[in-house]
Amino acid sequence: MIVTTAELFKVAYGKYAVGAYNVNNMEQILGLFKGCVDSKAPFIIQLSKGSRKYADKRMLEALIRTAEVIYPDAIFAVHLDHGDEETCYDCIDSGFYSSVMIDASHEDFATNVAITKRVVERAHAKGLSVEAELGKLGGVEEDIQVDEGHACLTQPEEAVDFVKQSGCDSLAAAIGTSHGAYKFKGHQSLHFNVIKSIQEKIPGTPIVMHGSSSVPKEEVARINAAGGTLDPSACGVDENEYLPAAKLGVTKINIDTDGRLVWTRVHREFFRDKPSDFDFRPPGTTFIAEYAKFIAHKNEKLGSAGQLDAVRAAVTKK
Ligand code: G3H
Ligand code: 13P
Ligand code: ZN
């Protein structure tokens, strides 16, 4: 069942986080639905500009609508990840999306507010909610490169003005994470003081954490043992920090890179061990099962596992 993102946030806020998973193909979509139904978790399926171009937005919509038929117990929202203004309008007008993210965080404050406000007006008129970003994450955001040195945390005081002036429904805040597999060297904690201060200043507004992959050491080691050359010192977000962050209002946690690592590990190991094989279905089947296991594990860490019945009761009671 496709629901609004606002409905999911209302049930989860302050208690647990909803996993927002990027998908690009059929295998990911099948594994995601299986993992969420197995772990009884609501979820957000998110499509980036890159995924809509790679698989064609119509193909992704058809795959997701078919997965909904295959997994009738699933409860989820459909979200545009890191949209520009034009892509937001395309998604708003499509009738398929629950919410969009307008990412104008690379603009100055006033321009970010102005762009976000325009998207909010168009989205709200059609019943969609809007995520907007303030602050700069390190790493790569679509085609925008932000140097580690220039990544700056969201200022809680600015967050209040930004949400008030733009009318956005949720706030993607820079709280110490970055996109991709190379987040930090060594262990680095989330900036809980910043999260707490943002929540105190905008209570009730869901905070979104981007760049939340944990880049497991054992996954990197297995990829490298099968021919990969990933930097073994790379380090991601500690999964045990998801739930404490959720209690402080981080209600949507975005995970993409970790899923790509699962794909890379499964396929590298498969072709290392079976170098003469060329049927792509056996590794595809393994990937779907491994991705489902990975999703169920993430949902446990987010606290969303086991929440499906409560969500169903809340969304069907209206
Ligand atoms: O934050 C970006 C997401 O990981 C999506 O990545 O733009 O390569 O699809 P993508
Ligand atoms: P990761 O690269 O840490 O998976 O972050 C994904 C993300 O923020 C998608 O918007
Ligand atoms: Zn992101």
Coordinates of C-alpha atoms and ligand atoms in Angstrom, one line a residue:
M1 CA 0.0 0.0 0.0
I2 CA 1.4 3.4 -1.0
V3 CA 0.9 5.9 1.7
T4 CA 1.9 9.5 2.2
T5 CA 5.3 10.2 3.7
A6 CA 3.6 12.4 6.3
E7 CA 1.6 9.5 7.5
L8 CA 4.7 7.4 8.1
F9 CA 6.4 10.3 9.8
K10 CA 3.5 10.9 12.1
V11 CA 3.6 7.4 13.5
A12 CA 7.4 7.1 13.7
Y13 CA 8.5 10.6 14.9
G14 CA 10.5 10.5 18.1
K15 CA 10.2 6.7 18.4
Y16 CA 12.1 5.1 15.4
A17 CA 13.3 6.0 12.0
V18 CA 11.9 4.9 8.6
G19 CA 14.5 3.5 6.3
A20 CA 14.7 5.4 2.9
Y21 CA 16.3 3.1 0.4
N22 CA 17.5 4.1 -3.1
V23 CA 16.6 1.6 -5.9
N24 CA 17.7 1.4 -9.5
N25 CA 16.6 -2.0 -10.7
M26 CA 14.2 -5.0 -10.4
E27 CA 16.5 -7.0 -8.1
Q28 CA 16.8 -4.2 -5.6
I29 CA 13.0 -3.6 -5.6
L30 CA 12.2 -7.3 -5.1
G31 CA 14.8 -7.6 -2.3
L32 CA 13.6 -4.4 -0.6
F33 CA 10.0 -5.4 -0.5
K34 CA 10.9 -8.9 0.7
G35 CA 13.2 -7.5 3.4
C36 CA 10.6 -5.0 4.7
V37 CA 7.8 -7.6 4.7
D38 CA 10.0 -10.2 6.4
S39 CA 11.0 -7.7 9.1
K40 CA 7.4 -6.2 9.3
A41 CA 8.7 -2.6 8.6
P42 CA 7.2 0.4 6.8
F43 CA 9.7 2.0 4.4
I44 CA 10.4 4.7 1.9
I45 CA 11.5 3.7 -1.6
Q46 CA 13.4 6.5 -3.1
L47 CA 14.4 7.3 -6.7
S48 CA 17.1 9.7 -7.6
K49 CA 17.5 11.6 -10.9
G50 CA 20.2 9.1 -11.8
S51 CA 18.0 6.1 -11.2
R52 CA 15.1 7.7 -13.2
K53 CA 17.5 8.2 -16.1
Y54 CA 19.2 4.8 -15.8
A55 CA 16.1 2.6 -15.6
D56 CA 13.5 5.0 -17.1
K57 CA 11.1 6.5 -14.6
R58 CA 8.2 4.6 -16.3
M59 CA 10.0 1.3 -15.8
L60 CA 10.7 2.1 -12.1
E61 CA 7.0 3.0 -11.5
A62 CA 5.9 -0.2 -13.2
L63 CA 8.3 -2.3 -11.2
I64 CA 7.2 -0.7 -7.9
R65 CA 3.5 -1.1 -8.7
T66 CA 4.1 -4.7 -9.5
A67 CA 6.1 -5.3 -6.3
E68 CA 3.1 -3.9 -4.5
V69 CA 0.9 -6.6 -6.0
I70 CA 3.5 -9.3 -5.2
Y71 CA 3.8 -8.1 -1.6
P72 CA 0.3 -6.9 -0.6
D73 CA 1.3 -6.5 3.0
A74 CA 4.0 -3.8 2.3
I75 CA 3.3 -0.3 3.4
F76 CA 5.6 2.3 1.9
A77 CA 5.9 5.9 0.5
V78 CA 7.5 6.8 -2.8
H79 CA 10.0 9.7 -2.7
L80 CA 12.2 11.7 -5.1
D81 CA 15.7 11.9 -3.7
H82 CA 17.9 15.0 -4.3
G83 CA 15.6 16.6 -6.8
D84 CA 16.1 19.8 -8.8
E85 CA 13.1 22.0 -9.4
E86 CA 12.2 20.6 -12.8
T87 CA 12.4 17.0 -11.6
C88 CA 10.3 17.8 -8.5
Y89 CA 7.5 19.2 -10.7
D90 CA 7.7 16.1 -13.0
C91 CA 7.2 13.9 -9.9
I92 CA 4.5 16.1 -8.4
D93 CA 2.5 16.0 -11.6
S94 CA 3.0 12.3 -12.1
G95 CA 0.5 11.2 -9.4
F96 CA 2.9 8.4 -8.3
Y97 CA 5.0 10.0 -5.6
S98 CA 4.2 10.5 -1.9
S99 CA 6.9 13.2 -1.4
V100 CA 9.8 15.0 -3.1
M101 CA 13.1 16.3 -2.0
I102 CA 14.2 19.7 -3.4
D103 CA 17.9 20.0 -2.9
A104 CA 18.9 23.6 -3.3
S105 CA 21.4 23.4 -0.5
H106 CA 24.3 24.5 -2.8
E107 CA 22.5 27.9 -3.2
D108 CA 22.7 30.8 -0.8
F109 CA 20.1 30.8 2.0
A110 CA 17.7 33.2 0.4
T111 CA 17.8 31.3 -3.0
N112 CA 17.4 28.0 -1.2
V113 CA 14.3 29.3 0.6
A114 CA 12.8 30.8 -2.6
I115 CA 13.2 27.6 -4.6
T116 CA 12.0 25.4 -1.8
K117 CA 9.0 27.6 -1.3
R118 CA 8.0 27.3 -5.0
V119 CA 8.2 23.5 -4.8
V120 CA 6.3 23.4 -1.5
E121 CA 3.4 25.4 -3.1
R122 CA 3.1 23.0 -6.1
A123 CA 3.6 19.9 -3.9
H124 CA 1.1 20.8 -1.2
A125 CA -1.6 21.6 -3.8
K126 CA -1.4 18.0 -4.8
G127 CA -1.1 16.5 -1.3
L128 CA 2.7 15.7 -1.4
S129 CA 5.1 16.7 1.3
V130 CA 8.5 18.2 0.7
E131 CA 11.9 17.5 2.2
A132 CA 14.5 20.3 1.8
E133 CA 18.2 20.5 2.7
L134 CA 20.1 23.1 4.7
G135 CA 23.8 22.8 5.3
K136 CA 26.3 20.9 3.2
L137 CA 27.2 17.2 3.4
G138 CA 30.7 16.1 2.4
G139 CA 31.2 13.9 -0.6
V140 CA 29.2 13.8 -3.8
E141 CA 25.6 15.0 -4.1
E142 CA 24.4 14.0 -7.6
D143 CA 26.7 16.1 -9.8
I144 CA 27.7 18.5 -7.0
Q145 CA 31.1 17.9 -5.4
V146 CA 31.6 19.3 -1.9
D147 CA 35.1 19.1 -0.4
E148 CA 35.4 17.6 3.0
G149 CA 36.9 20.9 4.2
H150 CA 33.8 22.8 3.1
A151 CA 31.2 20.4 4.4
C152 CA 29.4 22.4 7.1
L153 CA 26.9 21.4 9.7
T154 CA 23.4 22.8 9.7
Q155 CA 23.1 25.8 12.1
P156 CA 20.1 25.1 14.4
E157 CA 19.1 28.8 14.4
E158 CA 19.1 28.9 10.6
A159 CA 17.0 25.7 10.5
V160 CA 14.2 27.5 12.3
D161 CA 14.1 30.4 9.8
F162 CA 14.5 28.0 6.9
V163 CA 11.6 25.8 7.8
K164 CA 9.4 28.8 8.7
Q165 CA 10.1 30.7 5.6
S166 CA 10.2 27.8 3.1
G167 CA 7.2 25.8 4.5
C168 CA 9.1 22.5 4.0
D169 CA 7.7 19.5 5.8
S170 CA 11.0 17.8 6.8
L171 CA 14.6 19.0 7.0
A172 CA 17.6 17.2 5.6
A173 CA 20.3 18.4 8.0
A174 CA 24.1 18.1 7.8
I175 CA 24.8 16.4 11.1
G176 CA 28.2 14.9 10.4
T177 CA 27.6 12.4 7.6
S178 CA 28.5 12.4 3.9
H179 CA 27.5 10.4 0.9
G180 CA 29.3 7.4 -0.5
A181 CA 31.7 4.8 0.8
Y182 CA 34.4 7.1 2.1
K183 CA 32.8 9.1 4.9
F184 CA 35.4 9.3 7.6
K185 CA 38.8 7.8 8.5
G186 CA 38.5 6.0 11.8
H187 CA 35.4 6.2 14.1
Q188 CA 33.3 9.4 14.0
S189 CA 30.1 9.9 15.9
L190 CA 27.1 11.8 14.7
H191 CA 26.8 15.3 16.0
F192 CA 24.2 14.6 18.6
N193 CA 24.4 18.1 20.1
V194 CA 23.4 19.6 16.7
I195 CA 20.6 17.1 16.3
K196 CA 19.3 17.9 19.8
S197 CA 19.5 21.6 19.2
I198 CA 17.6 21.4 15.9
Q199 CA 14.9 19.2 17.5
E200 CA 14.5 21.7 20.4
K201 CA 14.1 24.6 17.9
I202 CA 11.8 22.9 15.4
P203 CA 10.0 20.2 17.5
G204 CA 7.7 18.0 15.4
T205 CA 9.6 18.6 12.1
P206 CA 11.1 15.3 11.0
I207 CA 14.9 15.5 10.5
V208 CA 16.3 13.5 7.6
M209 CA 19.8 12.0 7.8
H210 CA 21.5 11.6 4.4
G211 CA 24.7 9.7 4.0
S212 CA 23.7 7.1 6.6
S213 CA 25.4 4.0 5.2
S214 CA 27.7 2.2 7.7
V215 CA 30.2 0.8 5.1
P216 CA 30.8 -2.5 7.0
K217 CA 34.4 -3.5 7.3
E218 CA 33.6 -7.1 6.6
E219 CA 31.7 -6.2 3.4
V220 CA 34.7 -4.1 2.2
A221 CA 37.1 -7.0 3.1
R222 CA 35.0 -9.5 1.2
I223 CA 34.8 -7.3 -1.9
N224 CA 38.6 -6.8 -1.8
A225 CA 39.2 -10.5 -1.3
A226 CA 37.2 -11.1 -4.5
G227 CA 39.2 -8.6 -6.6
G228 CA 37.9 -5.2 -5.4
T229 CA 40.2 -2.3 -4.5
L230 CA 38.1 -0.3 -2.0
D231 CA 40.0 1.6 0.6
P232 CA 39.9 -0.7 3.7
S233 CA 40.2 2.2 6.1
A234 CA 36.9 3.8 4.9
C235 CA 34.3 4.1 7.6
G236 CA 30.6 4.9 7.8
V237 CA 28.0 5.8 10.3
D238 CA 27.8 3.5 13.4
E239 CA 24.5 1.6 13.0
N240 CA 24.0 1.7 16.7
E241 CA 23.6 5.5 16.5
Y242 CA 20.5 5.3 14.2
L243 CA 18.0 4.7 17.0
P244 CA 19.4 7.3 19.5
A245 CA 19.2 9.8 16.6
A246 CA 15.6 8.7 15.8
K247 CA 14.6 9.4 19.4
L248 CA 15.8 13.0 18.8
G249 CA 13.6 13.4 15.7
V250 CA 15.7 11.9 12.9
T251 CA 12.7 10.2 11.3
K252 CA 14.0 9.3 7.8
I253 CA 17.4 7.6 7.4
N254 CA 18.8 7.4 3.8
I255 CA 20.8 4.3 2.8
D256 CA 22.1 3.6 -0.7
T257 CA 25.9 2.9 -0.6
D258 CA 25.6 -0.1 1.8
G259 CA 23.2 -1.7 -0.7
R260 CA 25.6 -1.1 -3.6
L261 CA 28.3 -2.9 -1.5
V262 CA 26.0 -5.9 -1.1
W263 CA 25.6 -6.0 -4.9
T264 CA 29.3 -5.7 -5.5
R265 CA 30.2 -8.4 -2.9
V266 CA 27.6 -10.9 -4.3
H267 CA 28.6 -10.4 -7.9
R268 CA 32.4 -10.3 -7.4
E269 CA 32.3 -13.5 -5.2
F270 CA 30.0 -15.2 -7.7
F271 CA 32.2 -14.6 -10.7
R272 CA 35.4 -15.3 -8.7
D273 CA 34.0 -18.7 -7.7
K274 CA 32.4 -19.5 -11.0
P275 CA 34.5 -17.9 -13.7
S276 CA 33.1 -19.9 -16.5
D277 CA 29.4 -19.0 -15.7
F278 CA 27.5 -16.4 -17.8
D279 CA 23.9 -16.8 -16.7
F280 CA 23.1 -13.6 -14.7
R281 CA 20.1 -15.2 -12.9
P282 CA 22.0 -17.2 -10.3
P283 CA 23.9 -14.1 -8.9
G284 CA 20.7 -12.1 -9.3
T285 CA 18.8 -14.6 -7.2
T286 CA 21.6 -14.5 -4.5
F287 CA 21.6 -10.8 -4.6
I288 CA 17.8 -10.5 -4.0
A289 CA 18.1 -12.8 -1.0
E290 CA 21.2 -11.1 0.4
Y291 CA 19.7 -7.6 -0.2
A292 CA 16.5 -8.7 1.6
K293 CA 18.5 -9.9 4.6
F294 CA 20.5 -6.6 4.6
I295 CA 17.3 -4.5 4.6
A296 CA 15.7 -6.6 7.4
H297 CA 18.9 -6.0 9.5
K298 CA 18.9 -2.2 8.8
N299 CA 15.2 -2.1 9.8
E300 CA 16.1 -3.7 13.1
K301 CA 18.8 -1.1 13.7
L302 CA 16.4 1.8 12.8
G303 CA 13.7 0.5 15.1
S304 CA 11.2 0.2 12.2
A305 CA 11.2 -3.6 12.3
G306 CA 7.9 -4.9 13.8
Q307 CA 6.1 -1.6 13.4
L308 CA 4.0 -2.6 10.3
D309 CA 0.8 -3.6 12.2
A310 CA 0.8 -0.3 14.2
V311 CA 1.3 1.6 10.9
R312 CA -1.5 -0.3 9.2
A313 CA -3.8 0.5 12.1
A314 CA -2.9 4.2 12.0
V315 CA -3.2 4.6 8.2
T316 CA -6.5 2.7 7.8
K317 CA -8.2 4.3 10.8
K318 CA -8.7 7.7 9.1
Ligands
G3H1 O1 22.6 10.6 -2.4 C1 22.6 10.1 -3.5 C2 22.1 8.7 -3.6 O2 23.0 7.8 -3.1 C3 21.7 8.4 -5.0 O3 22.8 8.3 -5.8 O4 22.4 9.9 -7.6 O5 24.0 8.0 -7.9 O6 21.5 7.6 -7.9 P1 22.7 8.4 -7.4
13P2 P1 24.8 6.8 1.6 O1 25.7 7.1 0.5 O2 25.5 6.9 2.9 O3 24.2 5.5 1.4 O4 23.6 7.9 1.6 C1 22.5 7.8 0.7 C2 21.7 9.0 0.7 O5 21.9 10.0 1.4 C3 20.7 9.1 -0.4 O6 20.1 10.4 -0.4
ZN3 ZN 21.4 12.0 0.0

